[in-house]
PDB file of N, CA and C in Angstrom:
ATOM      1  N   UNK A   9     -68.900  17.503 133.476  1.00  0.00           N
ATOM      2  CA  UNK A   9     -68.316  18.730 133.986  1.00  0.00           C
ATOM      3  C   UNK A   9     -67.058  18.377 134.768  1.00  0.00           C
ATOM      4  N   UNK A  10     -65.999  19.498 134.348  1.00  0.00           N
ATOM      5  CA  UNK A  10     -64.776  19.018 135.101  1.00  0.00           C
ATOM      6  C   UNK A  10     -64.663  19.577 136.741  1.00  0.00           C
ATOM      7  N   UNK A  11     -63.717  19.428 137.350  1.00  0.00           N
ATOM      8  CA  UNK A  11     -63.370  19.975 138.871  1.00  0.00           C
ATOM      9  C   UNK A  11     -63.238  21.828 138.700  1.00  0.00           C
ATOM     10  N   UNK A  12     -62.601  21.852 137.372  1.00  0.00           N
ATOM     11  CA  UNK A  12     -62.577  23.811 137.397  1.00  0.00           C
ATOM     12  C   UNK A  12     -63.887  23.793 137.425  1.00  0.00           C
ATOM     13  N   UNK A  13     -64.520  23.277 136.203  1.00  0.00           N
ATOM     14  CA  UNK A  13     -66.032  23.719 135.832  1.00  0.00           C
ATOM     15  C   UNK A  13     -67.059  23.892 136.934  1.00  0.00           C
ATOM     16  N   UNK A  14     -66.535  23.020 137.658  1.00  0.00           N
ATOM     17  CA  UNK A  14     -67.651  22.946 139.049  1.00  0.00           C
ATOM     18  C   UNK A  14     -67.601  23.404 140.002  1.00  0.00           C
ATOM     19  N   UNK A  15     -66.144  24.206 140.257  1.00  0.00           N
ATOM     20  CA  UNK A  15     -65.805  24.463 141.676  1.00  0.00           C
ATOM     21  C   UNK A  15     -65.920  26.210 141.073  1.00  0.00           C
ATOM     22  N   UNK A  16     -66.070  26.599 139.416  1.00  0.00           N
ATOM     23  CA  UNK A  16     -66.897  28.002 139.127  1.00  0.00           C
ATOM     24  C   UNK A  16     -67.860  28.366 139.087  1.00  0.00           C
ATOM     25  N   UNK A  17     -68.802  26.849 139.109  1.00  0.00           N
ATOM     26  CA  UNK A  17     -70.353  26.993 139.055  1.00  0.00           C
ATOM     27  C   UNK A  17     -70.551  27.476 140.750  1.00  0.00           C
ATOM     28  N   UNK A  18     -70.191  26.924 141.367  1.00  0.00           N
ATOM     29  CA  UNK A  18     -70.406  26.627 142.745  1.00  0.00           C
ATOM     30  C   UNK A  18     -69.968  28.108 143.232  1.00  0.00           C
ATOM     31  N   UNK A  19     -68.624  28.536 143.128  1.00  0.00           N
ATOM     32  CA  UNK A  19     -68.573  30.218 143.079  1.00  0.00           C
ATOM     33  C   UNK A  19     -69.449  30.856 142.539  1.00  0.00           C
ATOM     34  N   UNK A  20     -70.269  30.832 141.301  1.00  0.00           N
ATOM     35  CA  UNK A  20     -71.018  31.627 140.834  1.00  0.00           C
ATOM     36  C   UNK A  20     -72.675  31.565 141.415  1.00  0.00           C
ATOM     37  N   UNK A  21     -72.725  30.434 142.047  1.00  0.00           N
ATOM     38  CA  UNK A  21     -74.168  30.118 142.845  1.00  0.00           C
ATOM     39  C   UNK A  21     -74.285  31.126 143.990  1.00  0.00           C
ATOM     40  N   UNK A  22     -72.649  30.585 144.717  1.00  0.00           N
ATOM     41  CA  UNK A  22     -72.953  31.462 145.916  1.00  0.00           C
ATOM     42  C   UNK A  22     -72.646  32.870 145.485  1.00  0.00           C
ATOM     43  N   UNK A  23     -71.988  33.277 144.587  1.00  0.00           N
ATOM     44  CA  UNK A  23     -71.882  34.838 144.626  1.00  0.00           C
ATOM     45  C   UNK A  23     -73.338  35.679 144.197  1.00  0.00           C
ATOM     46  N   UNK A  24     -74.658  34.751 143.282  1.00  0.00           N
ATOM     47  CA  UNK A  24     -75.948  34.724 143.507  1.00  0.00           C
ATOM     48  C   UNK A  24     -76.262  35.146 144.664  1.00  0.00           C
ATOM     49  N   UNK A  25     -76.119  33.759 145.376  1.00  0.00           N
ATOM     50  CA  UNK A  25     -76.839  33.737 146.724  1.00  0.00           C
ATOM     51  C   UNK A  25     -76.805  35.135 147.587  1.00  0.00           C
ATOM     52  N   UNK A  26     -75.290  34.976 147.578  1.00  0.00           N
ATOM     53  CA  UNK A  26     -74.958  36.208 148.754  1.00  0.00           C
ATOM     54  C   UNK A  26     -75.480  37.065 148.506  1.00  0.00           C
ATOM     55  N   UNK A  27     -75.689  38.164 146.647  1.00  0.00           N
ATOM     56  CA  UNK A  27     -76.274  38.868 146.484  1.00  0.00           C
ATOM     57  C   UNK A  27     -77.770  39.448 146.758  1.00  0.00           C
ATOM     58  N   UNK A  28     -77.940  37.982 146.234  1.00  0.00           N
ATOM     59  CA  UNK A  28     -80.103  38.284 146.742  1.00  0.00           C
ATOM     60  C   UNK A  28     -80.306  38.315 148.152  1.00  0.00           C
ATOM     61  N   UNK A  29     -79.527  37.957 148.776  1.00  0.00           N
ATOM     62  CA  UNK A  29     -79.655  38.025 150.044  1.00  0.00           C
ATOM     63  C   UNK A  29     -79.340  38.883 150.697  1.00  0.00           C
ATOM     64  N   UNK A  30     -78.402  39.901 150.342  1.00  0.00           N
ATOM     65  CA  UNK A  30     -77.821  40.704 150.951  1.00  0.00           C
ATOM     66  C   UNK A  30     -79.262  41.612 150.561  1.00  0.00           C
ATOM     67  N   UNK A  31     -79.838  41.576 149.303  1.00  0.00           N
ATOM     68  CA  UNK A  31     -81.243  42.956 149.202  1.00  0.00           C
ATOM     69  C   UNK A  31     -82.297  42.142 150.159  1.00  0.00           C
ATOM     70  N   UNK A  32     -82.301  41.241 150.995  1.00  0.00           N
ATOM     71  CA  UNK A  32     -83.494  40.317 151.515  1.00  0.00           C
ATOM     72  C   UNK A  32     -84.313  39.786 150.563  1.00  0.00           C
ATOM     73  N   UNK A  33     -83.747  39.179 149.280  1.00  0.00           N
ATOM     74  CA  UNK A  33     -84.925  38.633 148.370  1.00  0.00           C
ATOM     75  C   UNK A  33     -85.123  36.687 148.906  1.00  0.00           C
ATOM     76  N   UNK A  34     -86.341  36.912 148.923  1.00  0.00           N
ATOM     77  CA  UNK A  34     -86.451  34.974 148.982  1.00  0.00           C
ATOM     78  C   UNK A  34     -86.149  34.337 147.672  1.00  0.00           C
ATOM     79  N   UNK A  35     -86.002  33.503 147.647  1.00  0.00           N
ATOM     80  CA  UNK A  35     -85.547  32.486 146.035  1.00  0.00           C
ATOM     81  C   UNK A  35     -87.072  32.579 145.652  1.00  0.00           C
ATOM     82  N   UNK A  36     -87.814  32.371 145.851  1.00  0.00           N
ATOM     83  CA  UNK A  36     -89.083  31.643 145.249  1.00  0.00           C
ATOM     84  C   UNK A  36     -89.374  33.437 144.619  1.00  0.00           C
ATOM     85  N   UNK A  37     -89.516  34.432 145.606  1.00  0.00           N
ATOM     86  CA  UNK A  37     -89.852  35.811 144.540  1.00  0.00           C
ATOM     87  C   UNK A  37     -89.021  36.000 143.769  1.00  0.00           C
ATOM     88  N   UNK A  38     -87.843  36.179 144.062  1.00  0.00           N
ATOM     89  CA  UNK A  38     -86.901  36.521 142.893  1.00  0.00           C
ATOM     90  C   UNK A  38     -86.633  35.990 141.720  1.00  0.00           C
ATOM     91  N   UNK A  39     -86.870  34.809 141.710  1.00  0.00           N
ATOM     92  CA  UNK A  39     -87.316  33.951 140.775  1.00  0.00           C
ATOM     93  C   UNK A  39     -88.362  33.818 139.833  1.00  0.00           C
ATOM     94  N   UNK A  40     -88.964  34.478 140.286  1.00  0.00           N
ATOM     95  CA  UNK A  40     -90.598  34.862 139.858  1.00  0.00           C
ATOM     96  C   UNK A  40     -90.273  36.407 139.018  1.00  0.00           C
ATOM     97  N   UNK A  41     -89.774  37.098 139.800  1.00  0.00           N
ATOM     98  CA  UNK A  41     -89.310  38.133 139.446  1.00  0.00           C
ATOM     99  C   UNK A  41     -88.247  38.561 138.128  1.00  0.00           C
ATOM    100  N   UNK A  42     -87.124  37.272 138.423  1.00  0.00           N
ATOM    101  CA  UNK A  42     -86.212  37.392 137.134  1.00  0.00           C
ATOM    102  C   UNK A  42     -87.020  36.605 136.014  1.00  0.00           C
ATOM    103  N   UNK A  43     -88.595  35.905 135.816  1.00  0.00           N
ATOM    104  CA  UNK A  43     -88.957  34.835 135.066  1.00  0.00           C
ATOM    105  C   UNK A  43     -88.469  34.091 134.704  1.00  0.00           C
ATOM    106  N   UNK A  44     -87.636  33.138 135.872  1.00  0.00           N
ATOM    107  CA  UNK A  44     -86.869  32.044 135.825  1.00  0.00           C
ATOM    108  C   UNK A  44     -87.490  30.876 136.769  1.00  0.00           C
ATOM    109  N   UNK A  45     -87.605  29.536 136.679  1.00  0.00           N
ATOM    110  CA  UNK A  45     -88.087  28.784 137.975  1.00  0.00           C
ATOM    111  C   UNK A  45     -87.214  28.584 139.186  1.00  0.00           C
ATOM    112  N   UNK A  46     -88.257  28.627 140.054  1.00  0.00           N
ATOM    113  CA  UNK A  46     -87.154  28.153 141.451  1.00  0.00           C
ATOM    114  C   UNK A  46     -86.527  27.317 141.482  1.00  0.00           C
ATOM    115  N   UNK A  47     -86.601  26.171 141.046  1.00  0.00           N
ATOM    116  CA  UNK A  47     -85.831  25.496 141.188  1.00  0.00           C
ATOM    117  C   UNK A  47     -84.685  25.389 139.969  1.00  0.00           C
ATOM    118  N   UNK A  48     -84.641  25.551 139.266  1.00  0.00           N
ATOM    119  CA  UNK A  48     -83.629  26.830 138.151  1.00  0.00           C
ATOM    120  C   UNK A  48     -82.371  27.812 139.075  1.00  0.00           C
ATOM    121  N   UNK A  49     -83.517  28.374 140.152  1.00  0.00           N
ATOM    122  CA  UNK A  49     -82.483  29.337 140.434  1.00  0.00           C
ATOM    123  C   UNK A  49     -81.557  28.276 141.905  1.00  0.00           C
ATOM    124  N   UNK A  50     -82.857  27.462 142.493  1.00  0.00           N
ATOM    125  CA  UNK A  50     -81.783  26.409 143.541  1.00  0.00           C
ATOM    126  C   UNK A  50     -80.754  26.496 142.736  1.00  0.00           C
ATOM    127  N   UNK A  51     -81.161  25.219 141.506  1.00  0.00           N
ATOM    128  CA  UNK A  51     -79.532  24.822 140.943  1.00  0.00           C
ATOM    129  C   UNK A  51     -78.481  25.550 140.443  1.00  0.00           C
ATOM    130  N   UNK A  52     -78.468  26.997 140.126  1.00  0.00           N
ATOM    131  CA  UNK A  52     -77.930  27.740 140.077  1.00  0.00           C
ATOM    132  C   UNK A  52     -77.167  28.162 141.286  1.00  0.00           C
ATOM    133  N   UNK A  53     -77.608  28.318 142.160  1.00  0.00           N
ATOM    134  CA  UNK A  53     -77.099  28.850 143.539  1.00  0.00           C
ATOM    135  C   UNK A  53     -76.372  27.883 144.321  1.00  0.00           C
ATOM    136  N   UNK A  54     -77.138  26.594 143.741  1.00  0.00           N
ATOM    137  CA  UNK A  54     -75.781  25.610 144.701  1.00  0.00           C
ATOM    138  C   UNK A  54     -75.242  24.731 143.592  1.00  0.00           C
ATOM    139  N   UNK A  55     -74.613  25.330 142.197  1.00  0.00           N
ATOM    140  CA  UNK A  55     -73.572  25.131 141.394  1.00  0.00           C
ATOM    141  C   UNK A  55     -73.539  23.858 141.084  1.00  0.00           C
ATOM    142  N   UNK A  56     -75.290  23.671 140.916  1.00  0.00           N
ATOM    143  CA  UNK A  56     -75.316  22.074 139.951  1.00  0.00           C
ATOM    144  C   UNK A  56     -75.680  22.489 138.680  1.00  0.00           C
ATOM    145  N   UNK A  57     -75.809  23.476 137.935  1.00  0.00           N
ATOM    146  CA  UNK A  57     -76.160  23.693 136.629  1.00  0.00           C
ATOM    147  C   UNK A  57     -75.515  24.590 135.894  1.00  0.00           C
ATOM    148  N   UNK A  58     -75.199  24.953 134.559  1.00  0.00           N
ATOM    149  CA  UNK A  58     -74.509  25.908 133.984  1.00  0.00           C
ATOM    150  C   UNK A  58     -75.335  26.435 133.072  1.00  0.00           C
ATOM    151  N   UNK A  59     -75.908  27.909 134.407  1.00  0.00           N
ATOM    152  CA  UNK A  59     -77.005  28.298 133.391  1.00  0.00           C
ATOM    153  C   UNK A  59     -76.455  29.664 132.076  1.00  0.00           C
ATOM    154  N   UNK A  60     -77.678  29.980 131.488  1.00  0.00           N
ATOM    155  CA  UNK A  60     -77.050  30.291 129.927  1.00  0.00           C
ATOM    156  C   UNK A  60     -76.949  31.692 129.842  1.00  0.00           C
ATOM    157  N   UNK A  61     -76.694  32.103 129.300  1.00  0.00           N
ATOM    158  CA  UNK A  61     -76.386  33.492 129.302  1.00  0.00           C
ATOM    159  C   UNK A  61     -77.814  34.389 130.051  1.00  0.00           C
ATOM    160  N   UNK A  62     -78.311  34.236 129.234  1.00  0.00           N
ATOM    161  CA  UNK A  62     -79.963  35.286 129.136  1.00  0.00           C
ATOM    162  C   UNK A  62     -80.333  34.938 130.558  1.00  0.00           C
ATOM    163  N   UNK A  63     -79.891  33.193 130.898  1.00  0.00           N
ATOM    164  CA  UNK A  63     -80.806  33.581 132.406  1.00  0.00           C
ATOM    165  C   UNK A  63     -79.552  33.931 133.345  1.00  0.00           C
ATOM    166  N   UNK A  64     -78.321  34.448 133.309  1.00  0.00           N
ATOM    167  CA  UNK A  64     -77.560  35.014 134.235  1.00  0.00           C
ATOM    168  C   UNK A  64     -77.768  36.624 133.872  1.00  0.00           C
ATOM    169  N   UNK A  65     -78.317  37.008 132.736  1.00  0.00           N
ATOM    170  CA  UNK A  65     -78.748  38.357 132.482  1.00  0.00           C
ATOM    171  C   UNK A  65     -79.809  38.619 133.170  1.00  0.00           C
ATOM    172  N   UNK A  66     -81.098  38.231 133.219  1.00  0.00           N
ATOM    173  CA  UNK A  66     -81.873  38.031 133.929  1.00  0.00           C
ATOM    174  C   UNK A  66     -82.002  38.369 135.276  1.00  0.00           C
ATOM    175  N   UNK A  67     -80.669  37.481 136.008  1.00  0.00           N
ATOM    176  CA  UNK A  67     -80.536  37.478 137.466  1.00  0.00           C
ATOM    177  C   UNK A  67     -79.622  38.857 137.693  1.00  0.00           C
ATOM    178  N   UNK A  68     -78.927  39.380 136.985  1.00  0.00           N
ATOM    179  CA  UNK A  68     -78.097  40.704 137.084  1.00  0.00           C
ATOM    180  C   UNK A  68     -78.531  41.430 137.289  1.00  0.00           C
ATOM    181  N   UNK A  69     -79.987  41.608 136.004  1.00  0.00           N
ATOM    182  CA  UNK A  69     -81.131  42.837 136.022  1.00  0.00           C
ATOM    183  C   UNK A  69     -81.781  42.844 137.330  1.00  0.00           C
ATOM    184  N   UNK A  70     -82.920  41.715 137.823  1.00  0.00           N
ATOM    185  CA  UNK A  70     -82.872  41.628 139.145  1.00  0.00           C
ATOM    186  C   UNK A  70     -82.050  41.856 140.514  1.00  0.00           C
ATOM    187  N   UNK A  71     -80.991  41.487 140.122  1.00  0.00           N
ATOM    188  CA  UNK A  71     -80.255  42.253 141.399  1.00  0.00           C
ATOM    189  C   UNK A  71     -79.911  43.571 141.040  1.00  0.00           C
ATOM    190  N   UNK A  72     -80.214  44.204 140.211  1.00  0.00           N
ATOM    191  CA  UNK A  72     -79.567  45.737 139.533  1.00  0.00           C
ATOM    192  C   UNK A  72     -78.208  45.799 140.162  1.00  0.00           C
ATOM    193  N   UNK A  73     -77.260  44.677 139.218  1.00  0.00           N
ATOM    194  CA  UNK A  73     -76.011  44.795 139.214  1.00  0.00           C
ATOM    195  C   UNK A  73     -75.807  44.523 137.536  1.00  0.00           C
ATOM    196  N   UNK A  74     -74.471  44.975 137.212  1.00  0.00           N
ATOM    197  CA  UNK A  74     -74.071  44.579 135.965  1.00  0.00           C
ATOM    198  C   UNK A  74     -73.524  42.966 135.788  1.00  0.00           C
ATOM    199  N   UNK A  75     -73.886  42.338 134.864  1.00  0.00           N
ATOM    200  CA  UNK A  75     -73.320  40.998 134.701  1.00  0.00           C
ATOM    201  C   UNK A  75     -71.586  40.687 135.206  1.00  0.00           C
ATOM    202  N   UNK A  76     -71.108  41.541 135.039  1.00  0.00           N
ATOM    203  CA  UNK A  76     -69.578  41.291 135.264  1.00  0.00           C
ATOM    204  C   UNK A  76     -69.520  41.360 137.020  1.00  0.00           C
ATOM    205  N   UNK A  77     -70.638  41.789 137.514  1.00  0.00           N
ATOM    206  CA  UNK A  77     -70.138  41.757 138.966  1.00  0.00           C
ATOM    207  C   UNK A  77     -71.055  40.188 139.367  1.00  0.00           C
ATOM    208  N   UNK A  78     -71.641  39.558 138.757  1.00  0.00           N
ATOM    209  CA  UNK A  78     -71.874  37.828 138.906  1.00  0.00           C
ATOM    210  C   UNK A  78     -70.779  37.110 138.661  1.00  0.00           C
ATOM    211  N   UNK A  79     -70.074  37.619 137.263  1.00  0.00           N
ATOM    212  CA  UNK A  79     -69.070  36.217 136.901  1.00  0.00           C
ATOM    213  C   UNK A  79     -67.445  36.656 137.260  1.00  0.00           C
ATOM    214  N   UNK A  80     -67.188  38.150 138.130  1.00  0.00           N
ATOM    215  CA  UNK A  80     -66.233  38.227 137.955  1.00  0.00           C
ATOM    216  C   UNK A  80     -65.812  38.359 139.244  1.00  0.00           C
ATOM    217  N   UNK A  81     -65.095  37.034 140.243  1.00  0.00           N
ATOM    218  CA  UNK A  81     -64.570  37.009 141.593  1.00  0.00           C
ATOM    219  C   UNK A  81     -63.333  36.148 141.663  1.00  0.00           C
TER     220      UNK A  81
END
């Protein structure tokens, strides 16, 4: 992974983060909730993984936001 690649993952973790957090969700329910693993969604949130479509769909539906408001900052 290059320096763009990583420094968008890492935007896209925390723009996660901030979200679930802002509804008070813990990682471990929401996770449970989107049927994704926790530790799936860690690495997601602190922009060590480039997860795949279906599971950033997943996390959208759970936050009842549209996908474009995850990838688009």
């Amino acid at each position: 992974m290059n320096t763009k690649e990583q420094q968008y993952f890492e935007k896209l973790g925390a723009r996660i983060k901030q979200l679930r957090e802002e509804k008070g969700l813990d990682q471990k329910t929401f996770a449970f909730d989107c049927e994704i693993g926790r530790t799936q969604l860690y690495m997601i949130e602190n922009g060590k993984t480039n997860p795949r479509l279906l599971t950033l769909i997943k996390i959208a539906k759970g936050l009842e936001v549209p996908l474009k408001k995850l990838i688009d900052f």
